[in-house]
């Protein structure tokens, strides 16, 4: 007969409720400070809804009215150096965090608001309205609020999208030897998202001081928690990852505060992450000034029941019970907060001369200049005057030695980590198997065990963690994706988060990191491990891209890339490059110049443009075809780094262009490049830009079908003959 044993979770999961005794024990100054913040946030949000009702907020205005207790209660125990991030509904958390940073002594019931506090209200409202005086210069708006210097690392429009970044902040705190923590706020909807669960797992595995604060406001737009999950007590998520969890009444500011204190004590002692679930309620619909009942997914009675437990009313009742305030004082406070926010609103608006009576418009002088739109998508390239800048012609035979390409990949990262103790490498199996699945991280784990991190199989989680490290700025993450196809698994973190973070938050903060990825074309790994991602990265904003076709270029390009303040995608071809033995530089410190292509063969008939392993095939094809082709190796593939001078000079000589790449037609790199060349050099072209790509289908496992799917030397020969000989 089988036996059954009841298993117990390894970590506590508790519900915390306050009593009058807890309020009696609370310091009067704390209660008063908390109440003032609740009123400032509430009246701020009311004014935002007023502006949104007049169409003065471009886009959604996700109100936090009703949810202020969780924000204030959880931020009051934090230090200025502790960091937070949040979701699209994040005004209240942002304000609470920066209130405490600029006003650490706290508020009093009768005190006037300082100029620093008024400035916080003004800059936050300006950002929500998209104005140049906002914290992100108008680029972020309502959903993207950041003041990094005070630990507000950015709210986020993608549900759950910010959560992995918080683990990166936490890793940086831990690696730096501090007791600081990261708090990531998200709603009930995000509690079911994969990247959030990946982040929880990673934080637990590495004992990262991350507080996962679940703001359970009962609805993801109109879908209730009970509809969305089989376990609506969302703090239960902690049990599966070994994370202790607290469940509290989010309308009770003191309860949230006490739970946060307990969680912070746990995290600051080095035990790892914690979860708090605050049950709360948004009084209005997903965005805008109308209640949810107006849209039919909840009742007016339900809304009324929650309003009876309003966080402001609950805290005021305790102050009155303890005789720490009078009704007149509380009414005066509410009026003062409302007046302050109204005055801020009036600073950014004026009567609309073409509108109805009472209509307002944004003051025209406060809009950012349209010229600002593309500023700081990437950072300025660094000055290389103190670097040793070389190219292939600068190396003698004595400067080179024979090495496998993949060994050079490992050599240069060993050298970089040896000279810079801020570099951290992470990815699947990078710490084992003598350097990962191909040996590209050989030696790193032995020499730098605390900075060569083997991750779980959770690309979204660890890529986002790397993004958080980059945004924090104290360390330089090098994230390895085992295959380029896995960008789709981590797509939100790569393209919505990392790539857009600098520009979206105003353009002032670097996002320095590498994303190394192996291109598995022609390795027999089939449709899901063979893509060339160059076209995806080049047509997505924010990334720089390097594509080294030989070992010498790999060293110089990687070193140059790591000096920028930008995220850089490093493309490495497995089958055609990793295993080849090449002449590699003994000098592992030189840099190649930024944005400089290499002419691998001069010619007069046609300009052949390619990158990575296809450069050699182009050279072979030119010789085989007899066409006098000029072969250009791009090396830098992103829009900001393309060497138009070299390309243009060649086109003006040959008057014909052939772009060559190996990968599938649909996601190809050459499409945008051909369009740009025809736009820039139309008058010098004798024929349309020609292209060689793989087929529409992804490569198959069958060797015959794989070869048919990918572009090969014979395809290039045929294209050259078609252009020049008309064959």
XYZ file of C-alpha atoms in Angstrom:
727
model
C 0.000 0.000 0.000
C 1.189 3.489 -0.790
C 1.675 6.021 1.961
C 0.842 9.683 2.008
C 2.868 12.294 3.817
C 1.744 15.874 4.260
C 4.465 18.235 3.075
C 5.028 21.577 4.706
C 6.328 24.744 3.071
C 9.859 25.752 3.984
C 8.961 29.367 4.552
C 6.348 31.286 6.581
C 3.213 32.776 5.056
C 1.305 35.010 7.457
C -1.492 37.552 7.609
C -0.836 40.665 9.668
C -3.681 42.712 11.136
C -3.457 45.709 13.426
C -5.442 46.495 16.567
C -5.945 49.707 18.488
C -2.977 48.637 20.587
C -0.722 48.907 17.539
C -2.014 52.405 16.867
C -1.546 53.321 20.510
C 2.066 52.195 20.267
C 2.716 54.157 17.077
C 4.591 57.417 17.405
C 2.310 60.458 16.897
C 4.839 61.974 14.507
C 4.706 58.859 12.341
C 0.907 58.865 12.149
C 0.780 62.561 11.311
C 3.507 62.259 8.699
C 1.706 59.356 7.061
C -1.618 61.197 6.977
C -0.132 64.293 5.350
C 1.380 62.120 2.634
C -1.950 60.380 2.050
C -3.660 63.735 1.585
C -0.956 65.113 -0.715
C -1.131 62.027 -2.923
C -4.948 61.916 -2.934
C -5.359 65.568 -3.903
C -2.566 65.272 -6.458
C -4.382 62.393 -8.130
C -7.664 64.290 -8.046
C -6.019 67.170 -9.867
C -4.505 64.782 -12.428
C -7.974 63.386 -13.114
C -9.253 66.925 -13.482
C -6.602 67.623 -16.120
C -7.262 64.294 -17.813
C -10.965 65.104 -17.939
C -10.074 68.188 -19.960
C -7.844 66.149 -22.318
C -4.717 67.806 -20.947
C -3.049 64.486 -20.165
C -2.016 62.854 -23.421
C -2.748 59.177 -22.987
C -4.027 57.313 -19.948
C -4.095 58.637 -16.391
C -4.001 55.601 -14.123
C -5.271 56.925 -10.820
C -4.086 55.450 -7.529
C -6.965 56.925 -5.519
C -7.940 54.371 -2.890
C -4.520 52.711 -2.909
C -2.446 55.377 -1.157
C -2.157 53.456 2.123
C 0.031 50.743 0.651
C 2.382 53.229 -0.972
C 2.858 55.385 2.117
C 3.046 52.485 4.549
C 5.674 50.640 2.516
C 7.933 53.599 1.658
C 8.148 55.182 5.093
C 10.530 52.496 6.432
C 12.832 52.837 3.410
C 16.059 54.791 3.248
C 16.930 57.186 0.454
C 19.400 54.601 -0.894
C 16.797 51.830 -1.045
C 15.374 51.607 -4.541
C 11.884 51.096 -5.894
C 10.267 50.580 -9.248
C 6.677 50.029 -10.226
C 3.936 49.676 -12.763
C 1.764 51.911 -14.932
C -0.261 52.794 -11.814
C 2.634 54.233 -9.846
C 2.089 57.927 -9.056
C 1.468 57.222 -5.379
C 4.561 55.089 -4.875
C 6.771 57.523 -6.751
C 5.503 60.488 -4.735
C 5.771 58.677 -1.405
C 9.363 57.612 -2.117
C 10.569 61.057 -3.147
C 8.620 62.838 -0.383
C 10.687 60.895 2.130
C 13.898 61.560 0.218
C 13.521 65.345 0.031
C 11.759 65.695 3.389
C 13.404 63.094 5.649
C 12.281 64.834 8.833
C 8.674 64.199 7.850
C 5.506 66.295 7.710
C 3.442 67.771 10.526
C -0.307 68.273 10.474
C -0.153 72.047 10.529
C 3.128 72.659 8.717
C 3.406 74.438 5.399
C 4.732 72.519 2.417
C 8.346 73.318 1.615
C 9.528 74.533 -1.761
C 11.152 71.112 -2.263
C 7.794 69.383 -1.837
C 6.054 71.830 -4.151
C 8.801 71.199 -6.695
C 8.175 67.440 -6.447
C 4.479 67.993 -7.131
C 5.218 70.357 -10.006
C 7.795 68.147 -11.722
C 5.645 65.042 -11.303
C 2.546 66.733 -12.704
C 4.637 68.199 -15.510
C 5.902 64.746 -16.416
C 2.405 63.273 -16.391
C 1.359 66.010 -18.824
C 4.429 65.412 -21.026
C 6.187 68.716 -20.313
C 9.864 69.605 -20.417
C 10.079 70.347 -16.686
C 9.107 66.773 -15.817
C 11.542 64.325 -14.311
C 11.915 62.606 -17.691
C 11.619 65.845 -19.696
C 8.144 64.848 -20.855
C 9.154 61.560 -22.464
C 7.820 59.296 -19.755
C 4.420 60.722 -18.983
C 2.038 59.163 -16.514
C 3.413 55.633 -16.751
C 7.170 56.279 -16.685
C 8.280 58.285 -13.656
C 11.903 58.189 -12.574
C 14.132 60.093 -10.172
C 17.058 57.727 -9.955
C 19.096 59.884 -7.599
C 16.451 59.407 -4.908
C 15.908 55.711 -5.484
C 12.825 55.970 -7.720
C 14.167 53.836 -10.559
C 11.199 54.033 -12.881
C 7.564 53.083 -13.226
C 6.608 50.996 -16.213
C 3.809 50.634 -18.742
C 4.339 46.907 -19.307
C 2.492 44.881 -16.677
C 5.176 43.052 -14.701
C 7.889 44.434 -16.972
C 9.788 46.284 -14.253
C 10.002 43.379 -11.826
C 13.142 41.634 -13.179
C 15.046 44.952 -13.103
C 14.471 45.128 -9.340
C 16.417 41.909 -8.870
C 19.299 43.624 -10.652
C 19.148 46.527 -8.222
C 19.105 44.032 -5.363
C 22.060 42.099 -6.773
C 24.036 45.346 -6.973
C 23.219 46.175 -3.345
C 24.330 42.727 -2.229
C 27.476 42.676 -4.362
C 28.452 46.096 -3.014
C 28.218 44.771 0.530
C 25.375 47.051 1.651
C 22.137 46.194 3.461
C 20.022 48.194 1.011
C 17.003 46.641 -0.675
C 14.932 46.934 -3.822
C 11.138 47.131 -3.718
C 9.179 46.305 -6.842
C 5.477 47.186 -6.951
C 3.052 45.388 -9.219
C -0.614 44.503 -9.300
C -2.679 41.356 -9.151
C -2.559 41.002 -12.929
C 1.234 40.859 -12.951
C 1.281 38.118 -10.310
C 0.460 35.648 -13.104
C 3.113 36.825 -15.574
C 6.075 34.604 -16.327
C 8.814 37.211 -15.959
C 7.543 38.056 -12.464
C 7.699 34.425 -11.388
C 11.143 34.061 -12.991
C 12.308 37.072 -11.013
C 10.954 35.597 -7.772
C 12.761 32.339 -8.427
C 16.054 34.029 -9.257
C 15.863 36.321 -6.235
C 15.219 33.336 -3.988
C 17.984 31.209 -5.529
C 20.559 33.990 -5.131
C 19.130 35.410 -1.865
C 18.688 38.874 -3.333
C 17.130 41.550 -1.061
C 14.055 42.137 -3.233
C 10.637 42.976 -1.825
C 7.906 41.856 -4.215
C 5.030 44.141 -3.251
C 1.766 42.880 -4.736
C -0.795 45.660 -4.814
C -3.900 43.507 -5.116
C -6.588 45.975 -6.142
C -8.933 43.122 -7.124
C -9.059 43.772 -10.878
C -6.768 43.551 -13.879
C -8.713 46.120 -15.910
C -12.079 44.334 -15.630
C -10.964 40.761 -14.892
C -11.258 39.886 -11.216
C -8.589 38.032 -9.273
C -10.895 35.043 -8.802
C -11.327 34.792 -12.566
C -7.603 35.007 -13.256
C -6.128 32.415 -10.903
C -7.001 29.331 -8.915
C -5.384 30.807 -5.777
C -6.548 34.368 -5.257
C -4.420 34.869 -2.159
C -1.546 36.090 -4.262
C 1.000 36.093 -1.462
C 0.857 32.290 -1.734
C 3.224 32.657 -4.687
C 6.027 32.878 -2.147
C 5.585 29.321 -0.897
C 6.617 27.826 -4.221
C 9.903 29.712 -4.239
C 10.775 29.556 -0.560
C 10.058 33.260 -0.064
C 8.401 34.395 3.176
C 5.193 36.334 2.571
C 2.945 38.721 4.456
C -0.702 39.421 3.612
C -2.076 42.722 4.900
C -4.992 45.104 4.597
C -3.724 47.643 2.089
C -6.197 50.242 3.349
C -4.515 50.131 6.754
C -1.379 52.243 6.419
C 0.036 51.102 9.742
C -0.477 47.423 8.911
C 1.473 47.860 5.689
C 4.178 49.753 7.564
C 4.555 47.015 10.187
C 4.639 44.235 7.601
C 7.230 46.159 5.597
C 9.381 46.609 8.682
C 9.337 42.859 9.291
C 10.144 42.132 5.658
C 12.982 44.665 5.681
C 14.480 43.146 8.811
C 14.472 39.759 7.078
C 16.029 41.113 3.880
C 18.617 43.378 5.506
C 19.918 40.418 7.493
C 20.938 38.719 4.251
C 18.222 36.065 4.103
C 16.921 36.964 0.659
C 13.657 38.246 -0.830
C 10.205 38.757 0.703
C 6.646 39.208 -0.541
C 3.924 41.515 0.720
C 0.399 41.314 -0.635
C -1.633 44.413 0.185
C -5.345 43.988 -0.448
C -6.624 47.300 -1.714
C -9.026 48.840 -4.207
C -8.859 51.361 -7.017
C -11.870 53.613 -6.803
C -11.890 54.390 -10.504
C -11.703 52.410 -13.723
C -8.380 51.276 -15.209
C -7.767 54.877 -16.218
C -9.727 58.103 -16.221
C -12.274 59.680 -13.850
C -15.103 57.119 -14.040
C -15.730 54.298 -11.527
C -15.495 50.677 -12.581
C -19.225 50.255 -12.083
C -19.802 52.579 -15.038
C -18.338 49.831 -17.230
C -20.422 47.051 -15.711
C -17.762 44.751 -14.282
C -18.406 45.614 -10.623
C -21.280 47.020 -8.618
C -21.834 50.357 -6.937
C -22.472 48.513 -3.674
C -19.027 46.909 -3.855
C -17.421 50.279 -4.486
C -19.303 51.830 -1.586
C -18.152 49.080 0.773
C -14.529 49.707 -0.086
C -14.915 53.480 0.198
C -16.147 52.964 3.752
C -12.671 51.642 4.463
C -10.844 54.525 2.845
C -7.178 54.691 3.975
C -7.429 58.379 4.818
C -10.619 57.933 6.830
C -9.162 54.962 8.715
C -6.029 56.845 9.734
C -7.930 60.011 10.609
C -10.219 58.003 12.869
C -7.214 56.733 14.810
C -5.765 60.236 15.171
C -9.098 61.491 16.459
C -9.443 58.516 18.801
C -6.020 59.218 20.288
C -6.753 62.954 20.375
C -3.724 63.649 18.223
C -5.757 65.898 15.932
C -9.014 67.764 15.777
C -11.548 67.570 13.005
C -10.751 71.177 12.168
C -7.050 70.344 11.799
C -7.800 67.432 9.518
C -10.144 69.465 7.338
C -7.571 72.238 7.169
C -4.900 69.716 6.113
C -7.067 68.389 3.292
C -7.791 71.921 2.116
C -4.100 72.857 2.256
C -3.085 69.807 0.239
C -5.801 70.472 -2.320
C -4.744 74.105 -2.610
C -1.096 73.171 -3.128
C -1.893 70.775 -5.953
C -4.340 73.209 -7.520
C -1.628 75.864 -7.538
C 0.740 73.434 -9.256
C -1.898 72.679 -11.873
C -2.362 76.391 -12.481
C 1.369 76.777 -13.122
C 1.166 74.478 -16.133
C -2.179 75.594 -17.575
C -3.826 78.744 -18.821
C -7.264 79.640 -20.195
C -7.871 78.319 -23.681
C -8.784 81.378 -25.794
C -10.458 79.152 -28.369
C -12.293 76.930 -25.922
C -15.520 77.072 -24.014
C -15.751 79.178 -20.853
C -13.490 77.675 -18.191
C -11.576 75.527 -20.686
C -7.837 75.253 -20.140
C -4.803 74.495 -22.227
C -1.185 73.662 -21.459
C 1.071 76.708 -21.393
C 2.816 76.539 -24.791
C 6.255 77.430 -23.437
C 6.289 74.281 -21.293
C 6.203 71.789 -24.165
C 9.517 70.107 -25.031
C 10.992 71.045 -28.392
C 10.184 68.618 -31.228
C 13.938 68.559 -31.891
C 14.330 66.642 -28.623
C 12.595 63.520 -29.943
C 15.718 61.552 -30.989
C 18.203 63.049 -28.534
C 20.001 60.457 -26.395
C 18.446 57.334 -27.830
C 21.988 56.181 -27.211
C 24.779 57.928 -25.354
C 27.589 59.963 -26.825
C 30.498 57.822 -27.963
C 33.452 58.032 -25.575
C 36.719 59.772 -26.352
C 39.283 57.176 -27.439
C 42.308 59.460 -27.117
C 43.557 57.488 -24.113
C 42.924 54.117 -25.752
C 45.149 52.189 -28.137
C 43.173 52.312 -31.391
C 44.292 49.788 -34.001
C 43.018 48.039 -37.078
C 44.240 44.931 -38.866
C 46.936 46.771 -40.824
C 48.569 47.838 -37.552
C 49.436 44.263 -36.552
C 52.621 42.498 -37.651
C 53.032 38.731 -37.792
C 54.744 38.866 -34.409
C 51.665 40.517 -32.923
C 49.468 37.552 -33.822
C 49.175 33.923 -32.824
C 46.907 31.061 -33.813
C 43.861 30.603 -31.595
C 40.428 29.142 -32.024
C 37.854 31.883 -32.350
C 35.912 30.666 -29.313
C 39.100 30.733 -27.216
C 39.600 34.361 -28.182
C 36.061 35.076 -26.985
C 37.029 33.654 -23.594
C 40.475 35.293 -23.602
C 39.226 38.836 -24.035
C 36.507 38.507 -21.381
C 39.071 37.080 -18.961
C 41.200 40.121 -19.661
C 38.348 42.577 -19.220
C 37.289 41.029 -15.911
C 40.901 41.027 -14.764
C 41.194 44.762 -15.372
C 37.687 45.759 -14.255
C 36.186 44.276 -11.101
C 32.760 45.753 -11.954
C 32.104 43.315 -14.795
C 29.747 40.418 -14.077
C 28.968 37.618 -16.555
C 25.752 35.638 -16.348
C 23.902 33.051 -18.361
C 22.977 29.395 -18.532
C 25.910 27.096 -17.681
C 28.524 29.850 -18.075
C 30.058 28.725 -14.768
C 30.459 25.046 -15.700
C 31.316 22.724 -18.611
C 34.760 24.369 -19.032
C 33.223 27.634 -20.147
C 29.615 26.968 -20.933
C 28.092 25.002 -23.780
C 30.819 26.065 -26.266
C 33.701 27.176 -24.037
C 33.156 30.887 -24.560
C 33.442 31.629 -20.813
C 36.366 29.297 -20.147
C 38.329 30.240 -17.035
C 35.938 32.895 -15.762
C 34.330 30.868 -12.974
C 37.693 29.741 -11.627
C 39.161 33.239 -11.587
C 36.061 35.278 -10.730
C 33.618 32.970 -8.937
C 31.464 35.802 -7.551
C 31.191 37.453 -10.970
C 30.540 34.471 -13.250
C 26.989 33.467 -12.480
C 25.227 30.392 -13.784
C 21.541 31.177 -14.064
C 18.340 29.143 -14.120
C 16.809 28.561 -17.539
C 14.826 31.777 -17.383
C 15.941 34.171 -20.085
C 13.447 36.897 -19.245
C 14.441 36.744 -15.581
C 18.208 36.920 -15.901
C 18.221 39.276 -18.889
C 16.027 41.646 -16.905
C 18.295 41.231 -13.888
C 21.177 42.305 -16.115
C 19.132 45.291 -17.252
C 18.559 46.280 -13.637
C 22.289 46.083 -12.944
C 22.907 48.326 -15.947
C 20.319 50.895 -14.842
C 21.713 50.891 -11.300
C 25.104 51.654 -12.826
C 27.528 50.303 -10.235
C 28.386 47.161 -12.216
C 28.680 46.164 -15.861
C 26.592 43.111 -16.807
C 27.496 40.748 -19.627
C 24.468 38.554 -20.332
C 24.834 35.476 -22.495
C 21.926 33.958 -24.385
C 22.830 30.422 -25.393
C 21.160 30.937 -28.789
C 19.990 34.074 -30.544
C 16.476 32.640 -30.943
C 16.034 33.037 -27.196
C 15.652 36.791 -27.647
C 11.967 36.005 -28.174
C 11.758 34.411 -24.721
C 13.216 37.593 -23.202
C 11.772 40.002 -25.762
C 10.053 42.393 -23.344
C 13.197 42.823 -21.279
C 15.419 43.243 -24.344
C 13.299 45.537 -26.489
C 10.785 47.254 -24.189
C 12.913 47.606 -21.076
C 16.663 47.641 -21.700
C 16.569 49.234 -25.146
C 14.168 52.040 -24.239
C 15.219 52.811 -20.663
C 17.716 55.596 -21.385
C 15.532 57.507 -23.842
C 12.188 56.871 -22.121
C 13.402 58.211 -18.788
C 14.886 61.401 -20.225
C 18.171 60.311 -21.776
C 20.525 61.117 -18.911
C 21.340 57.715 -17.420
C 23.559 55.143 -19.163
C 22.429 51.569 -19.787
C 25.852 49.993 -20.243
C 25.775 46.228 -20.805
C 26.554 43.488 -23.292
C 24.135 40.880 -24.601
C 26.192 38.097 -26.161
C 24.340 35.607 -28.292
C 25.316 32.631 -30.363
C 23.951 32.303 -33.888
C 23.298 28.627 -34.523
C 22.862 28.718 -38.304
C 24.181 25.548 -39.987
C 24.627 23.653 -36.717
C 21.754 21.218 -37.234
C 19.711 22.679 -34.380
C 16.713 23.447 -36.548
C 14.063 26.123 -36.647
C 14.256 27.336 -33.054
C 18.043 27.615 -32.631
C 19.253 29.027 -35.956
C 18.144 32.615 -36.376
C 20.253 35.635 -37.226
C 18.878 38.409 -34.973
C 20.635 41.336 -36.657
C 17.513 42.560 -38.427
C 15.454 42.448 -35.246
C 17.973 44.462 -33.245
C 18.652 46.957 -36.040
C 14.988 47.788 -36.458
C 14.371 48.092 -32.714
C 15.354 51.314 -31.010
C 18.217 51.626 -28.533
C 20.756 48.879 -29.191
C 24.215 49.078 -30.637
C 25.262 45.946 -32.542
C 28.672 44.474 -33.271
C 29.186 41.584 -35.699
C 32.834 40.464 -35.780
C 33.814 38.277 -38.728
C 37.230 37.291 -37.338
C 39.097 36.940 -34.061
C 41.009 40.206 -34.328
C 37.814 42.159 -34.904
C 36.150 40.396 -31.987
C 38.721 41.741 -29.546
C 38.735 45.295 -30.874
C 34.984 45.557 -31.297
C 34.195 44.078 -27.884
C 36.639 46.400 -26.132
C 35.206 49.436 -27.910
C 31.640 48.351 -27.196
C 32.305 48.007 -23.484
C 33.488 51.611 -23.266
C 30.106 52.941 -24.378
C 27.268 53.651 -21.995
C 24.833 51.697 -24.136
C 23.426 48.193 -24.407
C 25.372 46.362 -27.096
C 24.286 43.181 -28.857
C 27.279 40.957 -29.663
C 26.608 38.510 -32.497
C 28.768 35.375 -32.495
C 28.447 32.741 -35.209
C 28.728 29.216 -33.859
C 29.318 26.857 -36.804
C 31.348 29.131 -39.069
C 33.450 31.006 -36.527
C 33.640 29.374 -33.107
C 35.530 26.297 -34.265
C 37.888 27.904 -36.744
C 41.522 28.517 -35.926
C 42.578 32.024 -36.837
C 45.355 34.516 -36.380
C 44.349 36.348 -33.226
C 45.903 39.383 -31.553
C 48.170 38.881 -28.563
C 47.113 42.370 -27.438
C 43.734 42.029 -25.751
C 43.395 45.718 -24.833
C 43.246 47.560 -28.166
C 40.033 48.976 -29.587
C 38.740 49.261 -33.098
C 37.340 52.666 -34.072
C 33.627 53.253 -33.650
C 31.423 52.946 -36.682
C 34.210 51.942 -39.056
C 33.573 49.243 -41.636
C 36.403 47.266 -43.237
C 36.979 46.930 -46.968
C 38.068 43.297 -47.237
C 38.575 43.426 -51.011
C 38.673 46.376 -53.364
C 36.796 46.192 -56.631
C 35.019 48.228 -59.288
C 31.980 46.260 -60.472
C 29.710 45.921 -57.461
C 29.717 46.847 -53.767
C 29.111 43.679 -51.749
C 28.027 44.405 -48.161
C 27.902 41.734 -45.473
C 28.841 40.803 -41.916
C 29.836 37.870 -39.708
C 30.532 34.547 -41.437
C 29.064 35.658 -44.751
C 32.024 37.985 -45.348
C 34.247 35.011 -46.173
C 31.575 33.545 -48.429
C 31.364 36.872 -50.252
C 35.124 36.865 -50.816
C 34.966 33.287 -52.092
C 32.017 34.125 -54.350
C 33.761 37.129 -55.888
C 36.754 34.991 -56.803
C 34.584 32.181 -58.143
C 32.358 34.475 -60.213
C 35.113 36.542 -61.753
C 33.164 39.691 -60.883
C 35.356 42.493 -59.568
C 33.442 42.996 -56.358
C 34.375 45.336 -53.530
C 33.582 43.502 -50.284
C 32.667 45.560 -47.220
C 32.501 44.006 -43.762
C 30.125 46.237 -41.781
C 31.337 45.250 -38.278
C 28.930 47.782 -36.633
C 25.298 47.127 -37.621
C 23.111 49.605 -35.708
C 21.715 52.711 -37.379
C 23.857 55.057 -35.315
C 27.093 53.261 -36.194
C 26.832 52.393 -39.890
C 29.882 53.609 -41.843
C 28.109 55.575 -44.538
C 31.356 57.190 -45.695
C 32.913 53.857 -46.642
C 29.684 52.543 -48.152
C 29.078 55.754 -50.092
C 32.592 55.939 -51.494
C 32.296 52.371 -52.743
C 28.876 52.877 -54.314
C 30.045 55.983 -56.163
C 32.804 53.816 -57.654
C 30.816 50.658 -58.500
C 27.261 51.984 -58.969
C 25.876 48.597 -57.919
C 25.090 47.099 -54.523
C 24.583 43.553 -53.287
C 23.668 42.994 -49.630
C 24.406 39.470 -48.412
C 23.180 37.705 -45.297
C 22.611 34.108 -44.395
C 19.418 34.195 -42.354
C 15.730 34.002 -43.153
C 14.128 36.534 -45.474
C 11.382 37.701 -43.119
C 13.575 38.982 -40.282
C 16.507 39.951 -42.470
C 18.887 42.807 -41.787
C 19.221 43.853 -45.400
C 15.691 45.135 -45.873
C 16.128 48.381 -43.947
C 19.724 48.767 -45.176
C 18.682 48.489 -48.832
C 15.967 51.083 -48.317
C 18.405 53.476 -46.663
C 21.035 53.005 -49.382
C 18.521 53.698 -52.140
C 17.390 56.815 -50.299
C 20.910 58.129 -49.744
C 22.632 57.071 -52.984
C 19.870 56.803 -55.573
C 21.648 59.039 -58.077
C 24.720 56.783 -58.115
C 22.894 53.485 -58.582
C 22.663 51.842 -61.989
C 20.205 49.233 -60.702
C 18.103 48.541 -57.622
C 19.935 47.266 -54.584
C 20.129 43.483 -54.854
C 19.969 41.132 -51.915
C 20.922 37.596 -51.029
C 19.124 36.100 -48.022
C 17.967 32.757 -46.794
C 14.510 31.513 -47.662
C 11.222 32.351 -46.006
C 11.250 29.176 -43.922
C 13.420 28.756 -40.860
C 16.168 26.142 -41.232
C 15.115 22.549 -40.642
C 16.974 19.724 -38.902
C 17.512 17.856 -42.176
C 20.957 18.743 -43.495
C 19.631 19.066 -47.034
C 16.772 21.326 -45.987
C 19.040 23.341 -43.712
C 21.410 24.064 -46.589
C 18.487 24.990 -48.806
C 17.079 27.394 -46.207
C 20.314 29.336 -45.726
C 22.101 31.536 -48.234
C 25.331 30.021 -49.517
C 28.284 30.884 -51.730
C 26.502 29.694 -54.874
C 23.639 32.115 -54.181
C 26.090 35.001 -53.991
C 27.807 33.932 -57.207
C 24.456 33.858 -59.001
C 23.525 37.301 -57.689
C 26.861 38.808 -58.758
C 26.519 37.396 -62.243
C 22.948 38.658 -62.469
C 24.002 42.188 -61.587
C 27.136 42.501 -63.693
C 26.831 39.984 -66.512
C 23.065 39.822 -66.838
C 23.314 36.033 -66.512
